[in-house]
Amino acid sequence: MSTLFTTSLNNPILMRALEPFEKYYNDTSVEEIAINRPDEILIKKHGSQGWAAQRADEVTIKSTYALCRMLANVTEQNFDLNELPILAATLPAGHRFQAVLGSNVRYEMGDTNGVAICIRRFDKNKRYSLDDFSLKPQEHFTGEVVHRGVDKRRYSDFPYEDLVCAVQNGEAVLISGATSTGKTTFLNALLDFIPRDRRIVTVEDTREVVVPQPNRVHFVVSRTA
């Protein structure tokens, strides 16, 4: 991340706009927060199967709009309640921010102006390994693996060794799953096995991938720019 980009995200006006929200996601036990309407925050904690609603009087249409406008300014994106009320960005601490505001959002049948925001918390100090995904050296996979018409090179009969060797040899690896199933976390774990002398280029709509290789560059391409 460049010095210019870091300085912009740490803009004091932006930090003040974040104050009504950050106390909810600064808790390390929180995985994600959601705002579906003013005056209420939904909180999902790590390991929890559901969301807990909490009253939040400071979360208003005005405060959410001010935050989106500031984020759009410092990340040089277009944001307008009437023409382009959608924003994807990264917050100063690396948390992922997604928002839709205005007349496109309806919570109750009679609503004409709403808000939908999700902030997924990022912890740079929390690292995962393949072991956290039940992939261990010299262990067979106990589930069923189905290959439909795929002529894939096999490096080993053990899933851990097969996957690691595929990554080390530059094979294409598809990571697929539903929201919040750990796709990015799994990808970050795999990146450790790419040789350190490789050049890595990433393309994301918000920064989430953590690349350990020194020869790297990250492109951030907003869906709404």
XYZ file of N, CA and C in Angstrom:
675
model
N 0.850 -1.188 0.000
C 0.000 0.000 0.000
C 0.886 1.237 0.000
N 0.619 2.165 -0.876
C 1.460 3.347 -0.994
C 1.241 4.308 0.160
N 2.226 5.190 0.375
C 2.104 6.181 1.439
C 0.939 7.123 1.177
N 0.748 7.489 -0.091
C -0.344 8.395 -0.451
C -1.698 7.784 -0.103
N -1.862 6.487 -0.432
C -3.135 5.813 -0.181
C -3.389 5.684 1.312
N -2.347 5.329 2.077
C -2.492 5.189 3.520
C -2.870 6.519 4.153
N -2.202 7.584 3.739
C -2.489 8.906 4.283
C -3.924 9.312 3.975
N -4.396 9.023 2.769
C -5.754 9.386 2.396
C -6.771 8.654 3.261
N -6.570 7.351 3.484
C -7.507 6.584 4.287
C -7.507 7.030 5.739
N -6.402 7.580 6.211
C -6.327 8.065 7.580
C -6.723 9.537 7.694
N -7.427 10.028 6.702
C -7.949 11.381 6.720
C -8.769 11.600 7.993
N -8.508 12.655 8.778
C -9.223 12.865 10.043
C -10.726 13.028 9.885
N -11.163 13.592 8.761
C -12.599 13.743 8.528
C -13.240 12.371 8.320
N -12.547 11.510 7.588
C -13.040 10.143 7.399
C -13.084 9.403 8.735
N -12.061 9.582 9.546
C -12.027 8.899 10.841
C -13.201 9.325 11.717
N -13.568 10.617 11.665
C -14.713 11.077 12.444
C -16.019 10.484 11.901
N -16.101 10.343 10.578
C -17.297 9.759 9.969
C -17.449 8.279 10.344
N -16.331 7.629 10.648
C -16.356 6.212 11.011
C -16.731 5.977 12.473
N -16.615 6.998 13.301
C -16.808 6.830 14.744
C -18.133 6.164 15.132
N -19.270 6.504 14.497
C -20.518 5.845 14.908
C -20.545 4.342 14.645
N -19.630 3.858 13.789
C -19.663 2.459 13.377
C -18.532 1.628 13.973
N -17.355 2.242 14.166
C -16.175 1.461 14.495
C -16.244 0.773 15.848
N -17.008 1.322 16.787
C -17.084 0.672 18.099
C -17.750 -0.698 18.012
N -18.509 -0.925 16.943
C -19.177 -2.215 16.778
C -18.271 -3.253 16.125
N -17.401 -2.831 15.202
C -16.543 -3.808 14.543
C -15.122 -3.857 15.109
N -14.777 -2.976 16.036
C -13.435 -3.016 16.630
C -13.246 -4.180 17.591
N -14.329 -4.764 18.047
C -14.270 -5.939 18.921
C -13.676 -7.111 18.133
N -12.593 -7.710 18.648
C -11.915 -8.784 17.920
C -12.760 -10.041 17.783
N -13.828 -10.161 18.580
C -14.691 -11.337 18.469
C -15.709 -11.192 17.331
N -15.778 -9.987 16.750
C -16.746 -9.717 15.687
C -16.186 -10.127 14.330
N -16.986 -10.815 13.555
C -16.611 -11.193 12.188
C -17.141 -10.188 11.177
N -18.378 -9.756 11.389
C -19.013 -8.866 10.409
C -20.169 -8.116 11.071
N -20.418 -6.889 10.601
C -21.611 -6.162 11.032
C -22.420 -5.795 9.794
N -23.730 -5.675 10.004
C -24.614 -5.310 8.898
C -25.597 -4.247 9.372
N -25.914 -3.335 8.468
C -26.917 -2.301 8.739
C -27.972 -2.409 7.651
N -29.168 -2.787 8.040
C -30.261 -2.934 7.086
C -31.259 -1.787 7.142
N -31.153 -0.994 8.210
C -32.031 0.165 8.367
C -31.405 1.068 9.433
N -31.786 2.329 9.473
C -31.234 3.236 10.479
C -31.557 2.760 11.905
N -30.695 3.160 12.845
C -30.900 2.926 14.285
C -30.713 1.476 14.714
N -30.159 0.634 13.841
C -29.964 -0.764 14.231
C -28.715 -1.345 13.569
N -27.962 -2.117 14.361
C -26.779 -2.814 13.862
C -26.981 -4.305 14.106
N -26.660 -5.111 13.112
C -26.659 -6.564 13.268
C -25.214 -7.019 13.353
N -24.907 -7.824 14.358
C -23.527 -8.230 14.626
C -23.405 -9.747 14.530
N -22.412 -10.195 13.755
C -22.107 -11.623 13.664
C -20.714 -11.853 14.230
N -20.632 -12.742 15.219
C -19.351 -13.026 15.855
C -18.762 -14.324 15.313
N -17.449 -14.473 15.451
C -16.769 -15.675 14.977
C -17.366 -16.918 15.648
N -17.675 -17.900 14.842
C -18.229 -19.136 15.367
C -19.721 -19.113 15.573
N -20.340 -17.952 15.392
C -21.783 -17.835 15.580
C -22.513 -18.203 14.298
N -23.669 -18.837 14.441
C -24.461 -19.214 13.282
C -25.451 -18.129 12.863
N -25.638 -17.123 13.714
C -26.621 -16.101 13.404
C -26.142 -14.701 13.736
N -27.069 -13.760 13.621
C -26.786 -12.348 13.847
C -27.544 -11.858 15.075
N -26.931 -10.965 15.843
C -27.569 -10.362 17.009
C -27.844 -8.896 16.718
N -29.101 -8.482 16.876
C -29.488 -7.094 16.620
C -29.200 -6.229 17.838
N -28.755 -5.008 17.586
C -28.451 -4.073 18.666
C -28.909 -2.678 18.275
N -29.538 -1.989 19.214
C -29.985 -0.620 18.965
C -28.789 0.288 18.755
N -28.848 1.156 17.735
C -27.739 2.058 17.431
C -28.308 3.382 16.926
N -28.665 4.244 17.868
C -29.303 5.514 17.508
C -28.405 6.421 16.675
N -27.097 6.249 16.809
C -26.172 7.103 16.074
C -26.047 6.722 14.601
N -26.576 5.568 14.245
C -26.536 5.117 12.848
C -27.791 5.631 12.141
N -27.630 6.687 11.394
C -28.743 7.337 10.709
C -28.483 7.371 9.199
N -29.502 7.734 8.451
C -29.309 7.923 7.012
C -28.230 8.978 6.765
N -28.253 10.036 7.564
C -27.283 11.117 7.402
C -25.862 10.646 7.687
N -25.658 9.882 8.760
C -24.303 9.438 9.106
C -23.774 8.402 8.114
N -24.649 7.522 7.605
C -24.194 6.535 6.624
C -23.862 7.205 5.292
N -24.658 8.185 4.913
C -24.382 8.904 3.669
C -23.078 9.690 3.775
N -22.837 10.328 4.920
C -21.594 11.081 5.121
C -20.390 10.163 5.034
N -20.502 8.970 5.613
C -19.400 8.010 5.560
C -19.137 7.561 4.129
N -20.177 7.219 3.389
C -20.002 6.768 2.000
C -19.398 7.867 1.138
N -19.842 9.083 1.345
C -19.328 10.203 0.555
C -17.837 10.423 0.835
N -17.438 10.314 2.121
C -16.033 10.490 2.464
C -15.175 9.352 1.925
N -15.677 8.129 2.065
C -14.933 6.974 1.545
C -14.748 7.069 0.034
N -15.795 7.488 -0.652
C -15.704 7.645 -2.106
C -14.679 8.709 -2.474
N -14.632 9.785 -1.711
C -13.672 10.858 -1.998
C -12.237 10.404 -1.831
N -11.944 9.754 -0.707
C -10.545 9.385 -0.444
C -10.087 8.211 -1.297
N -11.023 7.391 -1.779
C -10.642 6.280 -2.660
C -10.883 6.607 -4.132
N -11.261 7.872 -4.401
C -11.444 8.367 -5.762
C -12.443 7.532 -6.557
N -13.620 7.338 -5.951
C -14.695 6.614 -6.606
C -15.906 7.527 -6.782
N -16.778 7.123 -7.695
C -18.029 7.840 -7.899
C -19.075 7.317 -6.917
N -19.777 8.232 -6.263
C -20.874 7.862 -5.384
C -21.893 8.983 -5.381
N -23.126 8.636 -5.710
C -24.198 9.621 -5.736
C -25.505 8.921 -5.393
N -26.276 9.497 -4.465
C -27.507 8.854 -4.007
C -28.496 8.605 -5.139
N -28.487 9.451 -6.153
C -29.457 9.327 -7.232
C -28.933 8.526 -8.422
N -27.655 8.702 -8.750
C -27.131 8.089 -9.967
C -26.301 6.828 -9.719
N -25.528 6.805 -8.642
C -24.679 5.645 -8.371
C -24.540 5.458 -6.857
N -25.576 4.906 -6.205
C -25.593 4.805 -4.746
C -24.952 3.531 -4.215
N -23.924 3.040 -4.897
C -23.252 1.787 -4.519
C -21.775 2.078 -4.277
N -21.210 1.480 -3.220
C -19.813 1.728 -2.891
C -19.165 0.474 -2.312
N -17.979 0.145 -2.823
C -17.145 -0.927 -2.269
C -15.787 -0.318 -1.965
N -15.310 -0.491 -0.742
C -14.057 0.142 -0.349
C -13.409 -0.632 0.788
N -12.183 -0.230 1.114
C -11.449 -0.793 2.242
C -11.274 0.290 3.294
N -11.608 -0.018 4.532
C -11.468 0.937 5.621
C -10.004 1.002 6.073
N -9.628 2.028 6.841
C -8.217 2.220 7.210
C -7.537 0.999 7.820
N -8.250 0.201 8.608
C -7.641 -0.969 9.247
C -7.690 -2.208 8.363
N -8.199 -2.057 7.131
C -8.252 -3.186 6.209
C -9.605 -3.874 6.146
N -10.593 -3.394 6.916
C -11.910 -4.008 6.906
C -12.607 -3.745 5.573
N -13.373 -4.736 5.121
C -14.069 -4.617 3.838
C -15.420 -3.936 4.028
N -15.703 -2.960 3.166
C -16.908 -2.136 3.282
C -17.716 -2.233 1.989
N -18.992 -2.576 2.118
C -19.901 -2.633 0.978
C -21.187 -1.898 1.351
N -21.692 -1.049 0.464
C -22.880 -0.271 0.805
C -23.753 0.007 -0.412
N -25.064 0.032 -0.165
C -26.056 0.522 -1.129
C -27.008 1.415 -0.335
N -27.225 2.645 -0.812
C -28.076 3.599 -0.107
C -29.147 4.157 -1.038
N -30.153 4.785 -0.423
C -31.121 5.529 -1.202
C -32.397 4.782 -1.515
N -33.062 5.218 -2.570
C -34.379 4.687 -2.925
C -34.321 3.253 -3.446
N -33.106 2.749 -3.740
C -32.980 1.363 -4.199
C -33.126 0.370 -3.055
N -33.063 0.854 -1.815
C -33.096 -0.027 -0.652
C -34.425 0.132 0.081
N -35.139 -0.971 0.283
C -36.416 -0.944 0.995
C -36.384 -2.013 2.092
N -36.671 -1.621 3.330
C -36.719 -2.583 4.435
C -38.155 -2.987 4.727
N -39.025 -2.000 4.857
C -40.452 -2.255 5.030
C -41.183 -1.887 3.740
N -42.410 -2.340 3.599
C -43.182 -2.111 2.374
C -43.325 -0.625 2.054
N -43.461 0.225 3.078
C -43.679 1.639 2.838
C -42.413 2.468 2.745
N -41.262 1.849 2.841
C -40.006 2.599 2.808
C -39.750 3.199 1.428
N -39.149 4.376 1.423
C -38.755 5.014 0.167
C -37.276 5.384 0.153
N -36.608 5.238 1.280
C -35.197 5.619 1.369
C -34.535 4.745 2.422
N -33.605 3.901 2.005
C -33.021 2.943 2.943
C -31.513 2.864 2.874
N -30.962 1.920 3.635
C -29.522 1.736 3.708
C -29.218 0.254 3.879
N -28.202 -0.215 3.182
C -27.729 -1.595 3.327
C -26.204 -1.558 3.325
N -25.617 -1.839 4.479
C -24.164 -1.775 4.626
C -23.656 -3.040 5.310
N -22.552 -3.564 4.814
C -21.855 -4.662 5.477
C -20.391 -4.272 5.658
N -19.868 -4.517 6.848
C -18.445 -4.295 7.128
C -17.888 -5.598 7.661
N -16.989 -6.202 6.912
C -16.361 -7.456 7.338
C -14.991 -7.152 7.935
N -14.808 -7.575 9.159
C -13.610 -7.230 9.909
C -12.385 -8.005 9.413
N -11.272 -7.290 9.318
C -10.003 -7.886 8.908
C -9.008 -7.777 10.054
N -8.372 -8.886 10.385
C -7.367 -8.911 11.441
C -6.040 -9.325 10.835
N -5.135 -8.361 10.672
C -3.862 -8.637 10.000
C -2.976 -9.574 10.809
N -3.241 -9.698 12.100
C -2.409 -10.554 12.955
C -2.914 -11.983 13.034
N -4.072 -12.232 12.469
C -4.646 -13.570 12.532
C -4.365 -14.304 11.232
N -3.552 -15.332 11.325
C -3.163 -16.091 10.146
C -3.662 -17.526 10.264
N -4.046 -18.097 9.122
C -4.543 -19.469 9.089
C -3.618 -20.320 8.220
N -3.635 -21.607 8.488
C -2.869 -22.552 7.687
C -3.840 -23.558 7.078
N -3.329 -24.431 6.208
C -4.189 -25.448 5.611
C -4.729 -26.409 6.664
N -4.014 -26.517 7.774
C -4.468 -27.375 8.860
C -5.814 -26.901 9.413
N -6.054 -25.582 9.364
C -7.333 -25.039 9.835
C -8.489 -25.436 8.922
N -8.167 -25.915 7.720
C -9.182 -26.371 6.776
C -9.165 -27.901 6.649
N -8.630 -28.549 7.693
C -8.577 -30.025 7.763
C -7.738 -30.637 6.657
N -6.722 -29.898 6.203
C -5.760 -30.437 5.234
C -4.420 -30.595 5.930
N -4.009 -31.851 6.115
C -2.768 -32.135 6.835
C -1.870 -33.049 5.997
N -0.560 -32.897 6.124
C 0.365 -33.742 5.359
C 0.142 -35.230 5.634
N 0.249 -36.006 4.583
C 0.178 -37.470 4.664
C -1.150 -37.975 5.239
N -2.232 -37.245 4.967
C -3.555 -37.696 5.397
C -4.478 -37.774 4.192
N -5.257 -38.847 4.127
C -6.238 -38.994 3.060
C -7.499 -38.213 3.396
N -8.155 -37.712 2.356
C -9.418 -36.999 2.535
C -10.521 -38.024 2.767
N -11.329 -37.807 3.814
C -12.354 -38.791 4.174
C -13.665 -38.596 3.412
N -13.852 -37.438 2.802
C -15.084 -37.188 2.059
C -14.995 -37.709 0.635
N -16.002 -37.367 -0.156
C -16.055 -37.813 -1.546
C -15.552 -36.720 -2.472
N -14.652 -37.076 -3.374
C -14.128 -36.145 -4.366
C -14.600 -36.603 -5.743
N -15.303 -35.745 -6.450
C -15.832 -36.092 -7.762
C -15.187 -35.218 -8.823
N -14.569 -35.814 -9.809
C -13.974 -35.093 -10.937
C -14.824 -35.375 -12.172
N -15.507 -34.354 -12.653
C -16.378 -34.526 -13.816
C -15.694 -33.983 -15.066
N -15.172 -34.875 -15.865
C -14.573 -34.480 -17.134
C -13.356 -33.590 -16.995
N -12.654 -33.683 -15.882
C -11.476 -32.852 -15.673
C -10.225 -33.726 -15.735
N -9.373 -33.413 -16.682
C -8.108 -34.137 -16.814
C -7.052 -33.400 -16.006
N -6.999 -33.671 -14.732
C -6.131 -32.951 -13.816
C -4.887 -33.766 -13.501
N -3.766 -33.100 -13.533
C -2.526 -33.755 -13.155
C -2.517 -33.983 -11.656
N -2.198 -35.198 -11.225
C -2.118 -35.515 -9.817
C -0.663 -35.598 -9.394
N -0.327 -34.855 -8.344
C 1.034 -34.871 -7.817
C 1.182 -35.864 -6.664
N 0.072 -36.167 -6.019
C 0.113 -37.072 -4.875
C -1.281 -37.611 -4.615
N -1.351 -38.766 -3.964
C -2.634 -39.314 -3.558
C -3.144 -38.641 -2.292
N -2.283 -37.884 -1.636
C -2.685 -37.149 -0.449
C -3.123 -35.742 -0.854
N -4.329 -35.300 -0.457
C -4.851 -33.986 -0.872
C -3.933 -32.820 -0.522
N -3.335 -32.824 0.671
C -2.464 -31.722 1.087
C -1.277 -31.594 0.136
N -0.575 -32.696 -0.095
C 0.597 -32.670 -0.962
C 0.224 -32.353 -2.403
N -0.917 -32.891 -2.858
C -1.373 -32.648 -4.225
C -1.644 -31.161 -4.439
N -2.334 -30.517 -3.487
C -2.667 -29.101 -3.601
C -1.427 -28.226 -3.500
N -0.571 -28.500 -2.552
C 0.641 -27.698 -2.374
C 1.527 -27.772 -3.612
N 1.699 -28.959 -4.164
C 2.527 -29.108 -5.370
C 1.892 -28.392 -6.563
N 0.563 -28.423 -6.661
C -0.120 -27.726 -7.749
C 0.142 -26.226 -7.659
N 0.076 -25.672 -6.452
C 0.337 -24.247 -6.256
C 1.790 -23.926 -6.582
N 2.714 -24.745 -6.103
C 4.136 -24.500 -6.333
C 4.510 -24.577 -7.800
N 3.743 -25.349 -8.572
C 4.028 -25.504 -9.997
C 3.181 -24.596 -10.880
N 2.475 -23.645 -10.259
C 1.737 -22.665 -11.037
C 0.469 -23.165 -11.681
N -0.122 -24.227 -11.137
C -1.382 -24.730 -11.680
C -2.523 -23.759 -11.344
N -3.572 -23.794 -12.155
C -4.765 -22.993 -11.869
C -5.558 -23.667 -10.753
N -5.928 -22.881 -9.746
C -6.693 -23.397 -8.612
C -7.957 -22.556 -8.454
N -9.107 -23.193 -8.520
C -10.380 -22.497 -8.357
C -10.866 -22.666 -6.918
N -11.119 -21.542 -6.242
C -11.654 -21.565 -4.878
C -13.081 -21.047 -4.938
N -14.028 -21.880 -4.585
C -15.442 -21.530 -4.717
C -16.180 -21.812 -3.415
N -17.155 -20.964 -3.092
C -17.930 -21.184 -1.879
C -18.897 -20.047 -1.646
N -19.814 -20.233 -0.720
C -20.801 -19.212 -0.389
C -20.149 -18.083 0.400
N -20.901 -17.024 0.635
C -20.410 -15.890 1.403
C -20.010 -16.315 2.810
N -18.869 -15.804 3.272
C -18.367 -16.053 4.630
C -18.000 -17.511 4.885
N -17.619 -18.241 3.835
C -17.177 -19.622 4.031
C -15.662 -19.749 4.107
N -14.942 -18.624 3.974
C -13.489 -18.671 4.149
C -12.688 -18.744 2.866
N -13.256 -18.294 1.743
C -12.539 -18.363 0.467
C -11.248 -17.543 0.495
N -11.340 -16.284 0.937
C -10.163 -15.418 0.975
C -9.156 -15.918 2.007
N -9.642 -16.395 3.134
C -8.760 -16.945 4.168
C -7.997 -18.150 3.635
N -8.689 -19.008 2.898
C -8.056 -20.184 2.302
C -7.013 -19.762 1.264
N -7.359 -18.760 0.440
C -6.415 -18.260 -0.557
C -5.159 -17.709 0.114
N -5.333 -16.950 1.189
C -4.177 -16.404 1.898
C -3.276 -17.511 2.433
N -3.885 -18.619 2.861
C -3.090 -19.756 3.342
C -2.310 -20.396 2.193
N -2.923 -20.462 1.019
C -2.248 -21.063 -0.137
C -1.079 -20.227 -0.623
N -1.177 -18.903 -0.487
C -0.128 -18.012 -1.001
C 1.227 -18.273 -0.361
N 1.228 -18.828 0.839
C 2.495 -19.137 1.514
C 3.310 -20.176 0.754
N 2.664 -20.955 -0.108
C 3.360 -22.028 -0.813
C 3.863 -21.610 -2.193
N 3.542 -20.400 -2.619
C 4.105 -19.903 -3.876
C 5.552 -19.509 -3.622
N 6.482 -19.937 -4.460
C 7.898 -19.584 -4.245
C 8.092 -18.087 -4.064
N 8.989 -17.706 -3.159
C 9.188 -16.306 -2.798
C 9.789 -15.479 -3.935
N 10.371 -16.117 -4.945
C 10.984 -15.361 -6.036
C 9.997 -15.075 -7.171
N 8.728 -15.464 -7.008
C 7.715 -15.219 -8.042
C 7.173 -13.792 -7.924
N 6.775 -13.232 -9.055
C 6.095 -11.932 -9.053
C 4.597 -12.181 -8.972
N 3.931 -11.546 -8.015
C 2.508 -11.765 -7.790
C 1.738 -10.491 -8.105
N 0.682 -10.627 -8.911
C -0.205 -9.515 -9.241
C -1.613 -9.902 -8.812
N -2.265 -9.053 -8.017
C -3.638 -9.325 -7.595
C -4.571 -8.260 -8.160
N -5.814 -8.659 -8.420
C -6.859 -7.743 -8.879
C -8.076 -7.964 -7.976
N -8.464 -6.921 -7.230
C -9.573 -7.029 -6.284
C -10.439 -5.772 -6.362
N -11.680 -5.884 -5.885
C -12.498 -4.681 -5.784
C -12.234 -3.975 -4.455
N -11.839 -4.730 -3.426
C -11.332 -4.162 -2.175
C -10.168 -5.031 -1.731
N -9.176 -4.424 -1.065
C -7.982 -5.158 -0.675
C -8.270 -6.139 0.452
N -8.030 -7.438 0.178
C -8.185 -8.473 1.188
C -7.066 -9.507 1.147
N -6.469 -9.700 -0.010
C -5.449 -10.731 -0.158
C -4.128 -10.248 0.437
N -3.528 -11.092 1.283
C -2.251 -10.770 1.928
C -1.154 -11.591 1.259
N -0.281 -10.917 0.526
C 0.754 -11.588 -0.271
C 2.108 -11.474 0.428
N 2.748 -12.590 0.781
C 4.046 -12.537 1.463
C 5.232 -12.322 0.522
N 5.049 -12.571 -0.777
C 6.154 -12.417 -1.728
C 6.531 -10.942 -1.866
N 7.821 -10.613 -1.809
C 8.231 -9.206 -1.874
C 7.976 -8.550 -3.234
N 8.028 -9.325 -4.318
C 7.802 -8.781 -5.658
C 6.318 -8.908 -5.978
N 5.550 -7.889 -5.590
C 4.098 -7.969 -5.727
C 3.528 -6.588 -6.054
N 2.339 -6.609 -6.650
C 1.601 -5.371 -6.887
C 0.117 -5.704 -6.803
N -0.673 -4.773 -6.234
C -2.100 -5.004 -6.043
C -2.887 -3.969 -6.847
N -3.760 -4.461 -7.718
C -4.660 -3.575 -8.447
C -6.036 -3.608 -7.774
N -6.554 -2.426 -7.463
C -7.886 -2.316 -6.894
C -8.788 -1.698 -7.953
N -9.730 -2.480 -8.442
C -10.634 -2.039 -9.500
C -12.054 -2.074 -8.953
N -12.590 -0.903 -8.670
C -13.932 -0.821 -8.095
C -14.986 -1.223 -9.119
N -16.009 -1.894 -8.652
C -17.137 -2.260 -9.520
C -17.988 -1.051 -9.877
N -17.814 0.025 -9.130
C -18.659 1.205 -9.328
C -17.909 2.409 -9.858
N -16.605 2.274 -10.092
C -15.813 3.421 -10.540
C -16.197 3.814 -11.969
